[in-house]
Short mmCIF file of C-alpha atoms in Angstrom, two decimals:
data_model
loop_
_atom_site.label_atom_id
_atom_site.label_comp_id
_atom_site.label_asym_id
_atom_site.label_seq_id
_atom_site.Cartn_x
_atom_site.Cartn_y
_atom_site.Cartn_z
CA UNK A 14 -33.41 264.29 55.66
CA UNK A 15 -36.45 262.89 53.83
CA UNK A 16 -38.25 262.34 57.16
CA UNK A 17 -37.52 265.91 58.21
CA UNK A 18 -38.96 267.23 54.96
CA UNK A 19 -42.13 265.17 55.48
CA UNK A 20 -42.50 266.46 59.07
CA UNK A 21 -41.90 270.06 57.99
CA UNK A 22 -44.43 269.74 55.12
CA UNK A 23 -47.03 268.27 57.49
CA UNK A 24 -46.65 271.12 60.03
CA UNK A 25 -46.69 273.69 57.22
CA UNK A 26 -49.96 272.34 55.79
CA UNK A 27 -51.49 272.13 59.26
CA UNK A 28 -50.50 275.74 60.03
CA UNK A 29 -52.00 276.99 56.73
CA UNK A 30 -55.24 275.17 57.44
CA UNK A 31 -55.73 276.93 60.78
CA UNK A 32 -58.29 279.70 61.15
CA UNK A 33 -56.84 283.24 61.26
CA UNK A 34 -58.12 283.80 64.79
CA UNK A 35 -56.43 280.58 65.94
CA UNK A 36 -53.14 281.69 64.40
CA UNK A 37 -53.38 285.06 66.17
CA UNK A 38 -54.08 283.34 69.52
CA UNK A 39 -51.15 281.01 68.89
CA UNK A 40 -48.68 283.87 68.40
CA UNK A 41 -50.05 285.81 71.36
CA UNK A 42 -49.59 282.73 73.54
CA UNK A 43 -46.09 282.14 72.12
CA UNK A 44 -44.95 285.71 72.81
CA UNK A 45 -46.38 285.63 76.35
CA UNK A 46 -44.71 282.27 77.08
CA UNK A 47 -41.38 283.57 75.78
CA UNK A 48 -41.71 286.74 77.88
CA UNK A 49 -42.45 284.78 81.07
CA UNK A 50 -39.51 282.46 80.32
CA UNK A 51 -37.11 285.39 79.97
CA UNK A 52 -38.43 287.04 83.16
CA UNK A 53 -38.10 283.73 85.01
CA UNK A 54 -34.50 283.24 83.94
CA UNK A 55 -33.68 286.83 84.90
CA UNK A 56 -35.30 286.34 88.32
CA UNK A 57 -33.31 283.18 88.96
CA UNK A 58 -30.10 284.92 87.88
CA UNK A 59 -30.77 287.79 90.28
CA UNK A 60 -31.53 285.40 93.12
CA UNK A 61 -28.70 282.90 92.76
CA UNK A 62 -25.89 284.67 90.88
CA UNK A 63 -23.52 286.90 92.86
CA UNK A 64 -22.06 290.06 91.38
CA UNK A 65 -18.37 290.37 92.23
CA UNK A 66 -15.93 293.19 91.52
CA UNK A 67 -13.17 292.77 88.97
CA UNK A 68 -9.64 294.13 88.79
CA UNK A 69 -8.49 297.02 86.63
CA UNK A 70 -9.49 300.52 85.61
CA UNK A 71 -8.71 304.06 86.73
CA UNK A 72 -10.58 306.29 89.16
CA UNK A 73 -10.26 310.08 89.02
CA UNK A 74 -11.04 311.75 92.34
CA UNK A 75 -11.32 315.46 93.12
CA UNK A 76 -10.32 317.02 96.44
CA UNK A 77 -10.15 320.56 97.80
CA UNK A 78 -7.03 321.89 99.47
CA UNK A 79 -3.36 321.14 98.84
CA UNK A 80 -2.06 318.18 100.87
CA UNK A 81 0.88 319.28 103.03
CA UNK A 82 1.41 316.22 105.18
CA UNK A 83 0.86 312.85 103.54
CA UNK A 84 2.19 311.49 106.79
CA UNK A 85 0.16 309.57 109.40
CA UNK A 86 1.89 311.36 112.27
CA UNK A 87 1.14 314.88 110.97
CA UNK A 88 -1.95 314.51 108.74
CA UNK A 89 -4.56 316.98 109.91
CA UNK A 90 -6.61 318.27 106.97
CA UNK A 91 -9.12 316.15 105.07
CA UNK A 92 -6.86 316.22 101.99
CA UNK A 93 -3.90 315.01 104.09
CA UNK A 94 -5.90 312.19 105.65
CA UNK A 95 -7.41 310.99 102.37
CA UNK A 96 -4.05 310.55 100.66
CA UNK A 97 -2.41 309.19 103.81
CA UNK A 98 -5.05 306.45 104.07
CA UNK A 99 -4.22 305.31 100.51
CA UNK A 100 -0.43 305.34 100.85
CA UNK A 101 0.00 304.12 104.44
CA UNK A 102 -1.37 301.18 106.41
CA UNK A 103 -1.52 300.37 110.12
CA UNK A 104 -1.36 297.34 112.34
CA UNK A 105 -5.15 297.13 112.03
CA UNK A 106 -7.82 298.64 109.81
CA UNK A 107 -11.59 298.92 109.57
CA UNK A 108 -13.29 296.66 107.04
CA UNK A 109 -16.30 297.67 104.94
CA UNK A 110 -18.62 296.73 107.82
CA UNK A 111 -16.76 298.91 110.32
CA UNK A 112 -15.07 296.07 112.22
CA UNK A 113 -11.40 296.22 113.24
CA UNK A 114 -9.40 293.56 111.38
CA UNK A 115 -5.73 292.70 110.89
CA UNK A 116 -3.68 294.74 108.44
CA UNK A 117 0.08 294.69 109.11
CA UNK A 118 -0.57 292.68 112.26
CA UNK A 119 -1.20 288.95 112.19
CA UNK A 120 -2.38 288.61 115.80
CA UNK A 121 -3.10 290.54 119.01
CA UNK A 122 -3.41 289.33 122.61
CA UNK A 123 -5.10 291.39 125.30
CA UNK A 124 -4.31 290.81 128.97
CA UNK A 125 -7.06 290.00 131.46
CA UNK A 126 -6.72 293.44 133.07
CA UNK A 127 -7.01 295.08 129.58
CA UNK A 128 -3.82 297.05 130.13
CA UNK A 129 -1.35 295.06 128.01
CA UNK A 130 -1.67 294.40 124.28
CA UNK A 131 0.82 292.10 122.56
CA UNK A 132 0.88 292.52 118.79
CA UNK A 133 2.47 290.18 116.29
CA UNK A 134 3.54 291.74 112.96
CA UNK A 135 2.91 289.75 109.80
CA UNK A 136 6.33 288.54 108.67
CA UNK A 137 5.35 289.21 105.04
CA UNK A 138 4.60 292.90 105.65
CA UNK A 139 6.75 295.23 103.53
CA UNK A 140 7.02 298.89 102.70
CA UNK A 141 6.50 300.04 99.14
CA UNK A 142 10.27 300.13 98.56
CA UNK A 143 10.49 296.43 99.46
CA UNK A 144 11.97 296.87 102.95
CA UNK A 145 10.52 294.57 105.60
CA UNK A 146 8.37 296.13 108.34
CA UNK A 147 9.67 295.41 111.83
CA UNK A 148 8.96 296.32 115.43
CA UNK A 149 11.47 299.17 115.11
CA UNK A 150 9.24 300.90 112.55
CA UNK A 151 6.21 300.62 114.85
CA UNK A 152 8.10 301.96 117.87
CA UNK A 153 9.64 304.78 115.84
CA UNK A 154 6.20 305.90 114.63
CA UNK A 155 4.66 305.73 118.13
CA UNK A 156 7.52 307.76 119.62
CA UNK A 157 7.07 310.41 116.94
CA UNK A 158 3.36 310.58 117.73
CA UNK A 159 4.13 310.96 121.44
CA UNK A 160 6.87 313.58 120.90
CA UNK A 161 5.46 316.92 122.07
CA UNK A 162 7.75 318.83 119.67
CA UNK A 163 6.09 317.07 116.71
CA UNK A 164 2.59 318.09 117.85
CA UNK A 165 0.84 315.12 116.28
CA UNK A 166 -3.00 315.14 116.18
CA UNK A 167 -2.81 311.47 117.30
CA UNK A 168 -0.84 312.23 120.48
CA UNK A 169 -3.96 312.26 122.67
CA UNK A 170 -4.56 308.58 121.85
CA UNK A 171 -1.15 307.55 123.23
CA UNK A 172 -0.85 309.58 126.42
CA UNK A 173 0.71 307.45 129.15
CA UNK A 174 1.27 304.47 126.84
CA UNK A 175 4.62 302.70 126.67
CA UNK A 176 5.67 300.46 123.79
CA UNK A 177 8.17 297.60 124.18
CA UNK A 178 10.01 295.53 121.59
CA UNK A 179 10.10 291.78 122.24
CA UNK A 180 11.66 290.82 118.92
CA UNK A 181 11.57 292.01 115.31
CA UNK A 182 7.95 290.96 114.84
CA UNK A 183 6.53 291.35 118.36
CA UNK A 184 5.69 294.49 120.32
CA UNK A 185 3.82 295.13 123.54
CA UNK A 186 1.76 298.20 124.40
CA UNK A 187 1.49 298.97 128.13
CA UNK A 188 -1.45 301.14 129.19
CA UNK A 189 -1.75 303.04 132.46
CA UNK A 190 -5.47 302.29 132.58
CA UNK A 191 -7.92 300.21 130.49
CA UNK A 192 -9.09 301.81 127.28
CA UNK A 193 -11.89 300.00 125.43
CA UNK A 194 -11.07 301.59 122.06
CA UNK A 195 -7.29 301.06 122.16
CA UNK A 196 -7.27 298.50 119.35
CA UNK A 197 -8.95 301.09 117.12
CA UNK A 198 -6.09 303.47 117.95
CA UNK A 199 -3.69 301.02 116.30
CA UNK A 200 -5.03 301.82 112.82
CA UNK A 201 -2.52 304.68 112.43
CA UNK A 202 -0.14 304.41 109.46
CA UNK A 203 3.39 303.18 110.03
CA UNK A 204 6.40 305.27 108.99
CA UNK A 205 9.49 303.57 107.54
CA UNK A 206 12.23 304.25 110.08
CA UNK A 207 15.00 303.84 107.50
CA UNK A 208 13.64 306.89 105.63
CA UNK A 209 12.68 309.18 108.52
CA UNK A 210 15.12 308.43 111.34
CA UNK A 211 17.90 310.79 110.17
CA UNK A 212 15.62 313.84 110.28
CA UNK A 213 15.50 316.22 113.24
CA UNK A 214 12.15 317.32 114.63
CA UNK A 215 12.49 320.62 112.76
CA UNK A 216 13.21 318.78 109.51
CA UNK A 217 10.42 316.27 110.11
CA UNK A 218 7.57 318.59 109.14
CA UNK A 219 9.53 320.17 106.25
CA UNK A 220 10.74 316.96 104.63
CA UNK A 221 9.98 316.23 100.96
CA UNK A 222 8.80 312.83 102.22
CA UNK A 223 5.60 314.55 103.34
CA UNK A 224 4.53 315.07 99.73
CA UNK A 225 6.46 312.17 98.13
CA UNK A 226 5.64 309.49 100.69
CA UNK A 227 6.61 305.82 100.92
CA UNK A 228 4.29 303.74 103.05
CA UNK A 229 2.85 300.23 103.09
CA UNK A 230 -0.74 300.94 102.03
CA UNK A 231 -2.71 299.73 98.99
CA UNK A 232 -1.42 302.51 96.71
CA UNK A 233 1.94 304.15 96.11
CA UNK A 234 2.71 307.51 94.55
CA UNK A 235 3.71 307.16 90.90
CA UNK A 236 3.89 310.83 89.97
CA UNK A 237 3.26 314.27 91.44
CA UNK A 238 2.23 317.02 89.00
CA UNK A 239 3.02 320.57 90.16
CA UNK A 240 2.14 324.02 88.85
CA UNK A 241 4.53 326.90 88.13
CA UNK A 242 4.58 327.73 91.85
CA UNK A 243 5.77 324.20 92.69
CA UNK A 244 2.41 323.37 94.31
CA UNK A 245 1.01 319.85 93.67
CA UNK A 246 -2.10 319.83 91.46
CA UNK A 247 -2.38 316.10 90.84
CA UNK A 248 -1.27 312.86 92.44
CA UNK A 249 -1.08 309.73 90.29
CA UNK A 250 -1.25 306.57 92.38
CA UNK A 251 -0.64 302.99 91.32
CA UNK A 252 -1.53 299.77 93.13
CA UNK A 253 1.06 298.51 95.61
CA UNK A 254 2.08 294.98 94.69
CA UNK A 255 3.54 294.47 98.19
CA UNK A 256 0.33 295.39 100.05
CA UNK A 257 -0.17 292.78 102.74
CA UNK A 258 -3.96 292.64 102.40
CA UNK A 259 -3.79 291.88 98.68
CA UNK A 260 -4.04 293.72 95.40
CA UNK A 261 -6.62 296.56 95.37
CA UNK A 262 -9.32 296.27 92.71
CA UNK A 263 -8.66 299.64 91.04
CA UNK A 264 -5.31 299.74 89.26
CA UNK A 265 -4.79 303.50 89.22
CA UNK A 266 -6.17 306.44 91.18
CA UNK A 267 -5.64 310.05 90.10
CA UNK A 268 -6.19 312.69 92.77
CA UNK A 269 -6.93 316.11 91.24
CA UNK A 270 -6.48 319.05 93.60
CA UNK A 271 -8.77 322.11 93.52
CA UNK A 272 -8.78 325.26 95.62
CA UNK A 273 -12.54 325.85 95.82
CA UNK A 274 -15.96 324.22 95.41
CA UNK A 275 -16.75 325.96 92.12
CA UNK A 276 -13.67 324.64 90.32
CA UNK A 277 -14.28 321.16 91.71
CA UNK A 278 -17.94 321.19 90.64
CA UNK A 279 -17.07 322.40 87.14
CA UNK A 280 -14.57 319.58 86.74
CA UNK A 281 -17.11 317.04 87.97
CA UNK A 282 -19.81 318.29 85.59
CA UNK A 283 -17.42 318.25 82.63
CA UNK A 284 -16.43 314.64 83.34
CA UNK A 285 -12.78 315.38 84.14
CA UNK A 286 -13.20 313.58 87.46
CA UNK A 287 -15.37 310.59 88.37
CA UNK A 288 -16.31 311.59 91.89
CA UNK A 289 -15.64 313.53 95.08
CA UNK A 290 -16.80 313.64 98.68
CA UNK A 291 -15.83 317.29 99.18
CA UNK A 292 -19.02 319.00 97.99
CA UNK A 293 -21.55 319.95 100.66
CA UNK A 294 -25.33 319.72 100.22
CA UNK A 295 -25.52 323.26 98.84
CA UNK A 296 -23.80 322.01 95.69
#
């Protein structure tokens, strides 16, 4: 302690003996050196540290138009498709770079003539009610898409295509002619057969399951808020713990439904919603 006091006293006397101009130069140099040090550390952090997303939070999204068919076989409007993509999942999906990757499927084999596709279903794949996804669910969904009485928008992608069950986790698609984009066609959402199979074609489009869906996608419907006319005005979604591709980063998504651009814009400007992709460039 005595040595420290001597050192401190020596530096103090030396500092007091310096010329004023020297002291000013010293502090200018010190501040500049400190500034360059901070900038250097920040530059290294930007170069070598990687920003990664974290889990949690809530996202409030605004859409226009009441969803009628949160159902991959019937979804036609933008509102239908947006909610369907959150609740349902397919054998394959597009990743953030636009490449087709596995979703419910664990593997696919394409024949040399490009007319046979053998798909293996991930044995851990489950619906949001905990039921295991099997080949029967895939075949049921494809047959509904192909059924002319259902009038599915996806039917054109499956004209002349037969689907065969090998076992509970293996199915084969037989094409009449090669189709380079067929794997992309297999991104359609899968319906749970145990929920839909007892419905006739007439009941299929009128079922309550179209607005209270159960799928296998990253989010499941927690609550549907309706107005006095029994029309949905808000969907509250929660992460699906059984989603085969892993837990989504956002815990909760609220979908607020508006009937026109002006109401949607007002809600966005007031901060009631966080974002939307429904406004055109005129807004």
